[in-house]
XYZ file of C-alpha atoms in Angstrom:
726
model
C 18.078 31.247 -17.115
C 20.557 29.254 -19.497
C 19.373 26.010 -21.233
C 21.429 23.978 -18.921
C 19.701 25.489 -15.840
C 16.410 25.204 -17.238
C 17.167 21.359 -17.818
C 18.879 20.921 -14.645
C 15.780 22.540 -13.000
C 13.897 20.116 -14.645
C 15.420 17.195 -13.147
C 16.922 16.338 -17.049
C 20.737 15.130 -16.301
C 23.342 15.693 -19.454
C 23.174 12.024 -20.895
C 19.326 12.438 -20.524
C 19.439 16.833 -22.128
C 21.412 14.887 -25.182
C 18.848 11.970 -25.298
C 16.676 14.568 -25.607
C 17.666 16.442 -28.406
C 18.910 13.594 -30.288
C 15.235 12.364 -30.366
C 13.753 15.826 -31.052
C 15.891 16.745 -33.643
C 15.712 20.321 -32.695
C 15.849 22.316 -29.578
C 12.377 21.749 -27.793
C 9.912 24.636 -26.370
C 9.335 25.106 -22.498
C 6.209 23.386 -22.755
C 7.832 20.367 -24.142
C 10.776 20.456 -22.086
C 8.547 20.307 -18.594
C 6.459 17.234 -20.558
C 9.586 15.240 -21.171
C 10.728 16.519 -17.630
C 7.739 14.597 -15.822
C 7.482 11.881 -18.180
C 11.029 11.066 -18.040
C 10.929 11.746 -14.221
C 11.224 8.311 -11.550
C 7.528 8.780 -10.709
C 6.125 8.472 -14.197
C 8.722 6.269 -16.004
C 10.091 4.018 -13.264
C 13.516 4.135 -15.029
C 15.561 2.792 -12.729
C 13.258 0.251 -11.877
C 11.480 -1.018 -14.700
C 14.018 -3.358 -15.735
C 13.213 -5.423 -12.510
C 10.266 -5.316 -12.153
C 9.368 -7.579 -15.381
C 10.597 -10.419 -12.784
C 7.678 -10.484 -10.506
C 5.391 -13.508 -10.516
C 1.878 -11.824 -12.212
C -0.161 -14.749 -13.190
C -2.517 -17.284 -11.901
C -6.366 -18.478 -13.137
C -7.818 -15.497 -10.670
C -6.096 -13.092 -12.763
C -8.207 -10.746 -15.272
C -5.689 -7.710 -15.331
C -2.101 -7.742 -13.917
C 0.273 -4.741 -14.065
C 0.251 -1.997 -16.741
C -3.217 -0.699 -15.809
C -4.591 1.857 -13.462
C -4.928 -0.779 -10.845
C -5.333 -5.067 -10.893
C -8.535 -7.012 -11.629
C -9.229 -10.434 -10.047
C -12.022 -12.468 -10.799
C -14.137 -13.631 -7.424
C -17.164 -15.711 -9.026
C -20.317 -15.124 -10.379
C -19.319 -12.813 -12.748
C -17.856 -10.368 -10.323
C -14.029 -8.906 -10.279
C -12.353 -7.003 -7.294
C -10.172 -3.887 -8.668
C -7.478 -2.860 -6.300
C -3.755 -0.809 -6.183
C -1.867 0.371 -3.412
C 0.369 3.768 -4.028
C 2.620 5.854 -2.401
C 2.029 10.281 -1.680
C 5.325 10.154 0.573
C 6.994 13.349 -0.326
C 4.046 15.449 -0.490
C 2.897 14.088 2.908
C 6.301 15.186 4.479
C 5.626 18.618 3.399
C 2.556 19.204 3.864
C 1.234 15.980 5.941
C -2.962 16.801 5.030
C -2.985 17.480 1.830
C -0.069 15.433 0.929
C -2.081 12.280 2.492
C -5.970 13.387 1.576
C -5.087 13.721 -2.078
C -2.909 10.258 -1.852
C -6.318 8.727 -0.900
C -8.201 10.659 -3.575
C -6.037 9.424 -6.356
C -5.793 5.961 -5.475
C -9.766 5.835 -5.294
C -9.748 7.013 -8.880
C -7.335 4.219 -10.121
C -9.961 2.561 -8.932
C -12.890 3.788 -9.943
C -11.667 4.740 -13.603
C -11.367 1.084 -14.289
C -15.545 0.737 -13.681
C -15.157 -0.193 -9.601
C -17.334 1.284 -6.760
C -14.882 1.392 -4.086
C -15.573 -0.571 -1.070
C -12.469 -0.029 1.406
C -9.583 2.105 1.805
C -6.399 0.956 3.731
C -3.481 2.402 4.446
C 0.459 2.010 5.431
C 1.896 4.435 7.432
C 5.851 4.925 8.903
C 6.737 8.135 10.719
C 9.828 8.944 12.809
C 10.860 8.497 16.228
C 7.809 8.904 18.429
C 10.064 11.408 20.893
C 10.855 13.274 17.193
C 9.977 16.601 17.350
C 8.190 16.615 13.981
C 6.560 13.095 14.597
C 3.158 14.182 16.487
C 2.639 16.982 13.873
C 3.043 14.594 10.525
C 1.067 12.039 12.138
C -1.920 14.004 12.845
C -1.696 15.843 9.552
C -1.399 12.538 7.754
C -4.038 10.712 9.948
C -6.731 14.068 9.787
C -5.673 13.972 5.632
C -6.485 10.497 5.501
C -9.695 10.409 7.348
C -11.376 14.077 6.688
C -10.952 12.795 2.637
C -12.170 9.294 3.209
C -15.010 10.058 5.116
C -16.154 13.288 3.293
C -16.472 10.760 0.134
C -18.371 7.716 2.029
C -15.428 4.923 1.579
C -14.854 3.278 5.103
C -11.082 2.737 5.687
C -11.065 -0.657 7.261
C -7.360 -1.839 7.976
C -4.131 -0.824 8.012
C -0.385 -0.413 9.793
C 1.936 2.186 11.354
C 5.081 2.151 12.415
C 7.991 4.124 13.651
C 11.642 4.481 13.527
C 14.593 7.218 12.738
C 15.243 6.199 9.548
C 11.761 8.079 9.163
C 12.545 11.275 10.762
C 13.034 13.116 7.810
C 11.083 11.327 5.301
C 7.952 9.613 5.978
C 6.036 7.381 4.193
C 1.940 7.402 3.535
C 1.025 4.285 0.993
C -2.876 4.465 0.239
C -4.675 1.237 -0.751
C -7.980 1.211 -2.601
C -10.519 -2.005 -3.513
C -13.198 -1.673 -5.486
C -16.203 -3.967 -7.013
C -17.592 -4.483 -10.070
C -18.666 -6.986 -13.221
C -16.716 -8.952 -15.688
C -18.605 -6.659 -18.338
C -18.057 -3.633 -16.643
C -14.062 -3.438 -16.835
C -12.966 0.143 -18.343
C -9.769 0.102 -19.740
C -6.892 2.987 -20.862
C -5.918 2.132 -24.712
C -7.199 4.517 -26.669
C -8.617 4.114 -30.278
C -10.725 5.246 -33.342
C -9.035 8.256 -35.416
C -11.516 11.402 -34.841
C -12.939 10.169 -31.522
C -13.598 13.027 -29.044
C -11.219 13.372 -26.014
C -13.098 14.500 -22.997
C -11.705 16.416 -19.992
C -14.152 15.929 -16.471
C -13.864 16.680 -13.189
C -11.953 20.011 -11.258
C -10.766 22.816 -13.080
C -7.412 23.136 -13.754
C -5.018 25.344 -11.128
C -1.649 25.863 -10.644
C -1.760 23.521 -7.672
C 1.028 20.296 -7.921
C 3.041 21.486 -10.803
C 6.190 19.472 -11.161
C 4.435 17.092 -8.204
C 6.333 13.848 -10.166
C 9.674 15.465 -10.158
C 9.632 16.394 -7.244
C 8.499 12.738 -6.066
C 12.123 11.806 -8.033
C 14.313 13.203 -5.966
C 15.637 13.438 -2.532
C 15.024 15.983 0.234
C 17.104 18.323 2.207
C 16.318 21.019 4.661
C 15.161 23.645 2.264
C 12.213 20.702 1.363
C 9.390 22.519 3.019
C 9.559 24.972 -0.285
C 7.978 22.880 -2.087
C 4.835 23.004 -0.584
C 3.313 24.432 -3.723
C 4.402 21.291 -5.985
C 1.309 19.460 -3.247
C -1.822 19.000 -5.114
C -4.844 20.334 -2.792
C -7.638 18.284 -2.553
C -11.741 18.029 -2.559
C -13.212 15.566 -1.656
C -17.049 16.483 -2.460
C -15.693 17.278 -5.719
C -14.515 13.387 -5.826
C -17.633 12.207 -4.935
C -19.577 14.022 -7.918
C -17.173 12.252 -10.298
C -17.235 9.093 -8.758
C -20.861 8.952 -9.103
C -21.228 10.778 -12.770
C -18.179 8.046 -14.133
C -20.149 5.481 -12.808
C -23.641 6.282 -14.220
C -21.768 6.991 -17.649
C -20.321 3.614 -17.127
C -23.699 2.054 -17.571
C -23.651 3.433 -21.023
C -21.987 2.061 -23.639
C -20.006 5.606 -24.027
C -16.594 4.870 -23.036
C -13.463 3.809 -25.190
C -11.065 4.378 -22.856
C -10.465 6.599 -19.273
C -7.907 7.577 -17.609
C -7.301 9.173 -14.123
C -5.364 12.391 -13.859
C -2.532 11.420 -11.519
C 0.991 12.021 -11.529
C 1.872 14.835 -14.695
C -1.429 15.329 -14.760
C -3.291 16.063 -18.504
C 0.419 15.113 -19.837
C 0.751 11.296 -18.554
C -3.169 10.604 -18.952
C -2.981 11.610 -22.883
C 0.526 10.125 -23.013
C -0.119 6.706 -21.593
C -3.936 6.794 -23.560
C -2.498 7.572 -26.604
C 0.874 4.744 -26.366
C -1.287 2.030 -25.364
C -3.334 2.487 -28.631
C -0.583 3.210 -30.476
C -2.304 6.662 -31.712
C -1.778 10.034 -31.337
C -3.395 13.054 -29.690
C -4.218 16.488 -30.378
C -5.017 18.819 -27.337
C -6.605 22.437 -27.928
C -6.055 24.175 -24.137
C -8.054 26.386 -24.724
C -11.075 24.232 -23.914
C -9.332 23.196 -20.938
C -11.757 24.717 -17.636
C -8.847 26.665 -15.485
C -9.394 27.987 -11.751
C -6.871 30.864 -12.649
C -6.453 33.336 -15.342
C -4.218 33.499 -17.840
C -2.345 30.034 -17.267
C 0.440 29.172 -19.718
C 0.256 25.503 -21.782
C 2.864 24.432 -19.591
C 1.281 25.101 -16.290
C -2.050 23.316 -17.800
C 0.103 20.310 -18.898
C 2.016 19.759 -15.903
C -0.568 21.410 -13.174
C -1.356 17.810 -10.754
C -4.769 19.597 -9.554
C -6.785 16.606 -8.395
C -10.262 14.974 -8.839
C -9.505 15.110 -12.861
C -10.478 12.521 -15.821
C -9.745 12.107 -19.275
C -11.860 9.843 -21.421
C -12.141 9.039 -24.910
C -15.997 8.868 -26.203
C -17.772 7.463 -29.153
C -19.062 10.424 -31.028
C -22.753 9.587 -31.121
C -22.891 9.170 -27.211
C -20.793 12.413 -26.419
C -23.823 14.315 -25.679
C -25.221 11.637 -23.612
C -21.751 11.606 -21.575
C -22.470 15.741 -20.923
C -25.837 15.304 -20.244
C -24.698 12.758 -17.342
C -21.715 15.048 -16.158
C -23.640 17.996 -15.904
C -26.513 16.483 -14.487
C -23.664 15.833 -11.374
C -22.386 19.813 -11.597
C -18.953 17.869 -12.910
C -17.223 20.252 -15.759
C -16.997 18.211 -19.070
C -15.174 19.700 -22.257
C -13.897 18.302 -25.537
C -10.202 19.331 -25.604
C -9.038 16.725 -28.219
C -9.628 14.182 -30.596
C -7.508 11.109 -31.418
C -5.567 10.629 -34.671
C -3.509 8.635 -37.088
C 0.244 10.718 -35.881
C 1.587 8.708 -33.172
C 2.296 12.210 -31.728
C 1.183 14.219 -28.791
C -0.137 17.444 -30.196
C -0.641 20.668 -27.947
C -2.316 24.085 -29.069
C -2.984 27.212 -27.495
C -4.194 30.016 -28.276
C -3.381 28.996 -32.520
C -0.345 27.859 -31.541
C 1.492 24.482 -31.118
C 3.206 24.847 -28.065
C 4.058 20.593 -28.229
C 4.790 18.175 -30.996
C 5.967 15.024 -30.101
C 6.344 11.242 -30.966
C 4.491 9.090 -28.418
C 7.156 6.999 -28.158
C 9.618 9.765 -27.766
C 8.542 9.588 -24.082
C 7.206 6.201 -23.077
C 9.424 3.693 -25.202
C 12.243 5.535 -26.141
C 12.070 7.121 -21.993
C 15.928 6.126 -20.059
C 15.587 3.053 -18.591
C 19.065 2.419 -15.808
C 20.353 -1.115 -14.942
C 21.940 0.691 -12.257
C 24.904 -0.987 -10.333
C 24.029 -2.862 -7.331
C 26.143 -3.631 -4.182
C 25.488 -5.823 -0.781
C 25.307 -3.377 1.669
C 28.247 -4.266 4.460
C 26.250 -6.157 7.432
C 26.758 -4.536 10.946
C 28.756 -6.717 13.628
C 26.675 -8.812 14.838
C 26.376 -8.079 18.840
C 28.102 -11.185 21.135
C 26.238 -10.263 24.614
C 24.452 -12.780 26.095
C 20.974 -12.213 26.728
C 20.256 -12.113 30.696
C 17.654 -15.275 31.232
C 16.458 -13.737 34.624
C 14.939 -10.744 32.970
C 11.697 -9.880 34.328
C 9.321 -11.410 31.973
C 6.014 -9.420 33.320
C 8.001 -6.452 32.831
C 9.055 -7.578 29.574
C 5.447 -8.316 28.105
C 4.210 -5.180 29.221
C 7.100 -2.830 28.024
C 6.604 -4.410 24.671
C 2.764 -4.181 24.824
C 3.599 -0.326 25.010
C 6.567 0.203 22.260
C 5.396 2.145 19.482
C 5.009 -0.478 16.605
C 3.041 -3.277 18.833
C 0.988 -0.634 20.533
C -2.953 -0.101 19.781
C -3.058 2.802 17.007
C -6.700 2.819 18.074
C -6.557 6.275 18.282
C -5.624 6.606 14.335
C -8.353 4.096 13.445
C -11.081 5.948 15.774
C -10.486 8.796 13.504
C -11.727 6.942 10.257
C -15.422 5.953 9.382
C -15.043 2.222 8.965
C -18.962 1.842 9.175
C -20.156 3.669 6.538
C -21.678 1.884 3.689
C -22.447 -0.941 6.442
C -21.039 -3.683 5.172
C -17.879 -3.906 7.291
C -17.549 -7.038 8.810
C -15.187 -7.022 11.670
C -13.846 -4.595 14.112
C -10.847 -2.425 13.737
C -7.552 -4.307 14.529
C -8.075 -7.334 13.234
C -5.506 -9.202 11.235
C -7.366 -8.231 8.040
C -10.665 -5.967 7.059
C -13.738 -7.627 6.152
C -16.046 -5.785 3.470
C -19.303 -8.178 2.872
C -20.292 -8.177 -0.473
C -24.015 -6.848 -0.990
C -26.790 -9.463 -1.885
C -24.160 -12.043 -1.644
C -22.347 -14.360 0.679
C -19.453 -13.179 0.010
C -16.604 -10.982 1.419
C -13.188 -9.788 0.828
C -10.524 -9.352 3.486
C -7.596 -7.154 2.931
C -4.439 -6.755 4.671
C -1.267 -4.538 4.317
C 2.143 -5.001 5.647
C 5.692 -5.161 5.967
C 8.187 -5.228 8.774
C 10.936 -3.017 7.185
C 13.375 -3.829 9.824
C 13.720 -7.456 8.357
C 13.682 -5.798 4.966
C 17.014 -3.869 6.095
C 18.693 -6.703 7.387
C 18.181 -9.174 4.752
C 15.942 -7.826 1.990
C 14.916 -11.306 0.451
C 14.013 -12.321 3.345
C 11.944 -9.271 4.690
C 10.451 -9.243 0.934
C 9.573 -12.783 1.399
C 8.348 -12.285 5.094
C 5.546 -8.649 3.973
C 4.069 -11.196 1.307
C 4.045 -14.259 3.664
C 3.022 -11.811 6.719
C 0.022 -10.069 4.501
C -1.184 -13.944 3.524
C -1.181 -15.289 7.021
C -3.182 -12.339 7.754
C -5.909 -12.622 5.415
C -5.399 -16.289 6.019
C -6.226 -15.915 9.751
C -9.363 -14.152 8.778
C -10.614 -17.163 6.951
C -10.218 -16.077 3.459
C -8.733 -17.449 0.200
C -6.216 -15.264 -0.640
C -6.162 -14.005 -3.760
C -3.558 -11.490 -5.258
C -1.800 -8.577 -3.661
C -0.393 -5.326 -5.280
C 2.351 -3.371 -3.600
C 4.266 0.063 -2.822
C 8.081 -0.139 -3.170
C 9.929 2.407 -0.977
C 13.208 2.930 -0.939
C 16.399 5.461 -0.811
C 18.567 6.514 -3.894
C 18.807 4.298 -6.214
C 21.864 5.409 -8.129
C 23.410 3.823 -4.563
C 24.606 0.461 -5.240
C 23.492 -0.944 -1.899
C 19.893 0.404 -2.258
C 19.835 -1.050 -6.141
C 21.173 -4.411 -4.747
C 18.258 -4.252 -2.121
C 15.913 -3.610 -4.743
C 16.516 -5.995 -6.461
C 16.789 -8.935 -3.791
C 13.048 -7.501 -2.665
C 11.953 -8.471 -6.237
C 13.727 -11.497 -5.964
C 12.154 -11.956 -2.782
C 8.256 -10.875 -3.708
C 8.751 -13.280 -6.397
C 9.554 -16.271 -4.774
C 6.810 -16.053 -2.091
C 3.896 -14.857 -4.223
C 4.765 -18.288 -6.526
C 4.612 -20.692 -3.820
C 1.702 -19.363 -2.221
C -0.380 -18.512 -5.242
C -0.255 -14.542 -4.436
C 0.533 -12.441 -7.508
C 1.040 -9.397 -7.912
C -1.413 -7.649 -9.823
C -0.630 -3.727 -9.256
C 1.843 -1.644 -7.647
C 3.656 1.431 -7.300
C 7.764 2.241 -7.111
C 9.144 4.568 -4.629
C 12.103 5.312 -4.833
C 15.001 8.682 -3.407
C 12.797 8.422 -0.367
C 15.317 9.775 1.914
C 17.084 13.641 3.173
C 20.163 14.250 3.715
C 21.628 11.358 2.366
C 20.119 9.786 4.833
C 17.654 6.575 3.466
C 14.548 5.101 4.787
C 14.633 1.582 5.711
C 13.861 -0.699 2.843
C 9.864 -0.255 3.028
C 8.311 -2.959 0.310
C 4.679 -2.806 1.263
C 2.275 -5.554 0.467
C -1.185 -5.529 0.307
C -3.462 -8.669 -0.541
C -7.290 -9.060 -0.617
C -8.714 -12.451 0.018
C -12.110 -13.964 -0.836
C -14.690 -15.321 1.774
C -17.376 -17.337 -0.110
C -19.601 -17.748 2.700
C -19.663 -15.545 5.676
C -21.851 -17.779 7.940
C -18.512 -18.886 10.162
C -17.749 -15.195 11.114
C -21.162 -14.778 13.776
C -19.401 -16.803 15.946
C -15.650 -16.265 15.176
C -12.986 -13.752 16.911
C -12.957 -14.002 19.956
C -11.463 -16.389 22.658
C -14.153 -17.551 25.071
C -14.085 -19.025 28.584
C -13.032 -22.678 28.602
C -11.313 -22.429 25.085
C -8.149 -24.311 24.545
C -5.235 -22.124 23.061
C -2.708 -23.997 21.325
C 0.455 -22.771 18.340
C -0.202 -23.848 14.961
C 3.926 -24.227 14.117
C 7.296 -24.429 15.700
C 7.808 -23.429 19.210
C 9.735 -19.920 18.885
C 13.697 -20.231 18.623
C 16.036 -17.467 17.834
C 15.481 -14.074 19.432
C 17.484 -11.842 16.402
C 15.725 -9.040 14.663
C 13.177 -9.381 17.085
C 10.925 -6.720 18.219
C 12.122 -8.150 22.286
C 15.970 -7.567 21.265
C 15.208 -4.042 19.650
C 13.155 -2.947 22.905
C 13.852 -4.508 25.592
C 17.798 -5.454 24.562
C 18.332 -2.242 22.709
C 20.216 -3.848 19.781
C 19.234 -5.371 16.328
C 21.841 -8.363 15.101
C 20.360 -7.679 11.474
C 19.358 -11.923 10.959
C 15.601 -11.616 10.361
C 14.135 -15.325 10.413
C 14.070 -17.868 7.563
C 10.647 -17.821 5.662
C 9.720 -21.552 4.550
C 7.291 -21.016 2.117
C 6.081 -24.336 1.388
C 5.695 -24.678 5.640
C 3.886 -21.343 5.205
C 1.428 -22.713 2.774
C 0.616 -26.284 4.267
C 0.468 -24.350 7.680
C -1.964 -21.822 6.335
C -4.595 -24.199 3.981
C -4.958 -25.768 7.241
C -5.951 -23.212 9.632
C -8.254 -21.560 7.023
C -9.753 -24.978 6.834
C -10.264 -25.242 10.167
C -11.756 -21.583 10.127
C -14.269 -22.431 7.795
C -15.127 -25.966 9.265
C -16.235 -23.620 12.460
C -14.100 -25.569 14.790
C -12.139 -22.524 16.097
C -13.408 -19.508 18.343
C -10.332 -17.301 17.486
C -6.869 -17.294 15.498
C -4.170 -14.804 15.161
C -0.862 -14.671 12.870
C 2.332 -14.366 15.165
C 4.303 -11.598 14.167
C 5.940 -8.984 16.192
C 6.799 -9.229 19.662
C 6.324 -13.408 19.221
C 3.994 -15.865 20.428
C 3.150 -13.843 24.215
C 2.113 -10.705 22.424
C -0.193 -12.631 19.831
C -2.391 -14.391 22.848
C -2.032 -10.625 24.613
C -3.557 -9.204 21.665
C -6.355 -11.889 21.447
C -6.501 -11.720 25.413
C -7.270 -7.608 25.162
C -9.776 -8.199 22.318
C -11.655 -10.547 23.533
C -11.327 -8.871 27.257
C -10.560 -12.128 28.931
C -7.438 -13.731 30.934
C -5.717 -16.751 29.947
C -3.193 -19.469 31.712
C -0.646 -20.359 29.227
C 1.874 -23.190 30.353
C 5.195 -22.987 28.384
C 7.344 -26.333 28.970
C 10.424 -24.697 30.176
C 12.747 -27.229 28.441
C 13.987 -24.762 26.287
C 14.756 -21.068 26.225
C 11.692 -19.927 27.505
C 12.578 -16.121 26.484
C 12.805 -17.624 22.694
C 9.328 -19.536 23.118
C 7.979 -16.121 24.219
C 9.629 -13.535 22.090
C 10.627 -15.272 19.153
C 9.814 -14.294 16.063
C 9.177 -17.700 13.879
C 7.491 -17.275 10.597
C 4.657 -19.861 9.909
C 2.582 -19.395 13.199
C -0.578 -19.120 14.475
C -2.257 -18.512 17.676
C -5.741 -20.436 17.767
C -8.490 -21.236 20.594
C -10.823 -23.788 20.379
C -13.734 -25.135 22.329
C -13.192 -28.423 24.080
C -16.031 -29.941 22.147
C -14.035 -29.037 18.818
C -10.716 -30.321 19.460
C -11.007 -33.921 18.341
C -11.785 -32.752 14.991
C -8.942 -29.953 15.656
C -6.533 -33.321 16.142
C -7.936 -35.275 13.109
C -6.930 -32.777 10.250
C -3.760 -31.285 11.979
C -2.877 -35.362 12.370
C -3.863 -36.278 9.012
C -1.839 -33.330 7.784
C 1.450 -33.717 9.777
C 1.122 -30.071 11.075
C 2.839 -29.653 14.045
C 0.673 -27.880 17.286
C 1.809 -27.380 20.772
C -0.928 -26.744 23.894
C -0.706 -23.598 25.491
C -3.473 -22.904 27.939
C -6.972 -22.359 28.742
C -8.788 -19.078 28.494
C -10.573 -18.528 32.027
C -11.029 -15.358 34.576
C -9.427 -12.034 33.858
C -5.956 -12.549 34.341
C -2.549 -13.547 32.220
C -0.443 -16.248 33.907
C 2.225 -17.796 32.417
C 3.572 -21.037 33.935
C 1.685 -20.038 37.241
C 4.335 -17.660 38.321
C 3.933 -14.565 36.275
C 0.320 -12.807 36.551
C -0.722 -9.785 34.647
C -3.997 -8.511 35.005
C -5.879 -7.836 32.054
C -6.212 -4.119 32.913
C -2.633 -3.662 32.879
C -2.561 -5.758 29.957
C -5.076 -3.588 27.822
C -3.281 -0.165 29.593
C 0.149 -1.034 28.340
C -1.350 -1.815 25.368
C -3.862 1.456 24.511
C -2.493 4.328 26.358
C 1.101 4.926 24.491
C 0.108 7.197 21.951
C -3.119 8.950 23.142
C -0.714 9.985 25.914
C 1.742 11.134 22.796
C -0.936 13.160 21.048
C -2.130 15.241 24.583
C 1.427 15.515 25.816
């Protein structure tokens, strides 16, 4: 293989090769080429996105640690903090869905417990191709099995998530995994290495040849030959993860750890380089000490392996034996593999030979940063076809409930153990999952959200809506929204229209998070999500957490009750463009998503949260996909009850039923609590509209449209089970 082929095969272009050679001042060893290739990959260096990510809103009085660490940290009072992050495992999950998804879950858990937090919940956001695509069933089955298999075995509940389907994901599904953990302020651990001469310790599973060049693979497009990359997908062992978790948390009770870093993408290379870089120190590794699964592994293989369930630590010398005893007790490998130096270099030795000697800054600060060309995408011509106002509304409601992006995902979440640890407080399918904090009256509410259709039609509007919907979902459970993480999934950033959308997405997230006091504290960027030149829809997933200070109201909250009155909080529906109605019923998309008025969003949300916390409401649900009537149906199905709904037919009834205007909620309230609710809404000048009452076992709309509860439930729940059984 020629020198040119070596660099090309490592994803290093000609300009980067020139920069590498100028920096190093000599020809690199093959191990050094591998190290540069992964550290300069899109996946590790964020070379196309780093310029723009600094624009995100990341501060707030609740923020203890923002972006830049393994995960974000937010204060929840009483000396407690939540640590959370979301990451992608998209490319591996398309090539090998079970292991790709499983190792995504394992990796995000390590990001959280490496900072000292015990994981308390998992979430996910999944995107697959068209439901009738020949590969969708295989990918859906494998991914769901991988998520459930790993999380269930480690013993962490998967409490919330979302799943969507669209043709743009036919060749590139998305698996975004989120983990939330709990710790105290005095037990937060960071990755900044320090202490010249301090031992560098490897703990966890043995290193194998799985996952080599996983980071590089995740930094390029797919084609018809992509399944040949199967050897780059890591193999996970949840039981090894559980032992590593418990050993790490036990050692964290001692004053032994100087710094700690998960071996994630790029394995030993990225963990050692990132720790040294943050501490502005050098690090020397002796690979003869690395525990390996296979014989005769080379320095190149050991440095680039992405074998799972591994950590790198810097310890205080006097506590090294204590640490070793802890890990041996748990049956976890523990080896001193190096030391911190004052050279500011990464030095790698193997078999008495120096295999790499690279200044750390060449791998980090000197890595390429691209401010790529941007150009708006061409807008599709809008359809001028008029909507048939005589459309069968009953049939429309049932079709929407039975459509892939609205239907129940019960088949999926039934495979996840959401009750393990006995702290999950609400059923699956709610706007947000809730986990109780043991020994307190507090709980954490969590949600993950994005509407890729909106984000592709108008990147800035769609990004604002994703943040706002996550905020609403947390509000709908009575929680105070605290902060968000994100997973920004896009196509090839070298295409100006995709980079333009990425920039506009950052603008939208920033505007929304500032206005809603919902800062970004962690996140991930996943680019090159396209196959044979066809990109996925823009999918900037937002994962949020919120705090419930007193869970007492939850005892009587969550279901519509016989005799309740139903209200709309917010404006009546208007404009069906970019709605589920337009896509499913009309078979088109006019690419004009609803506007997001962030001031109205905040005012309406704060009042809804107050109504819930004052124990005035029986139930609450934000209005999103499918509009007002679909949100009502979802609450009726959950509550197993019917309703009489009256829509004042002085406008466009289709818009009132199916438009997806933002800043809106469906609430139900007992007659005895109405006056208190009216007073609060009137004092805040909040728009609200009476829609009807809860009764019987069927949905009636304007006394003309009658749908039995059984019909609603069957339409909502049957699509995915029938698809998977077919």
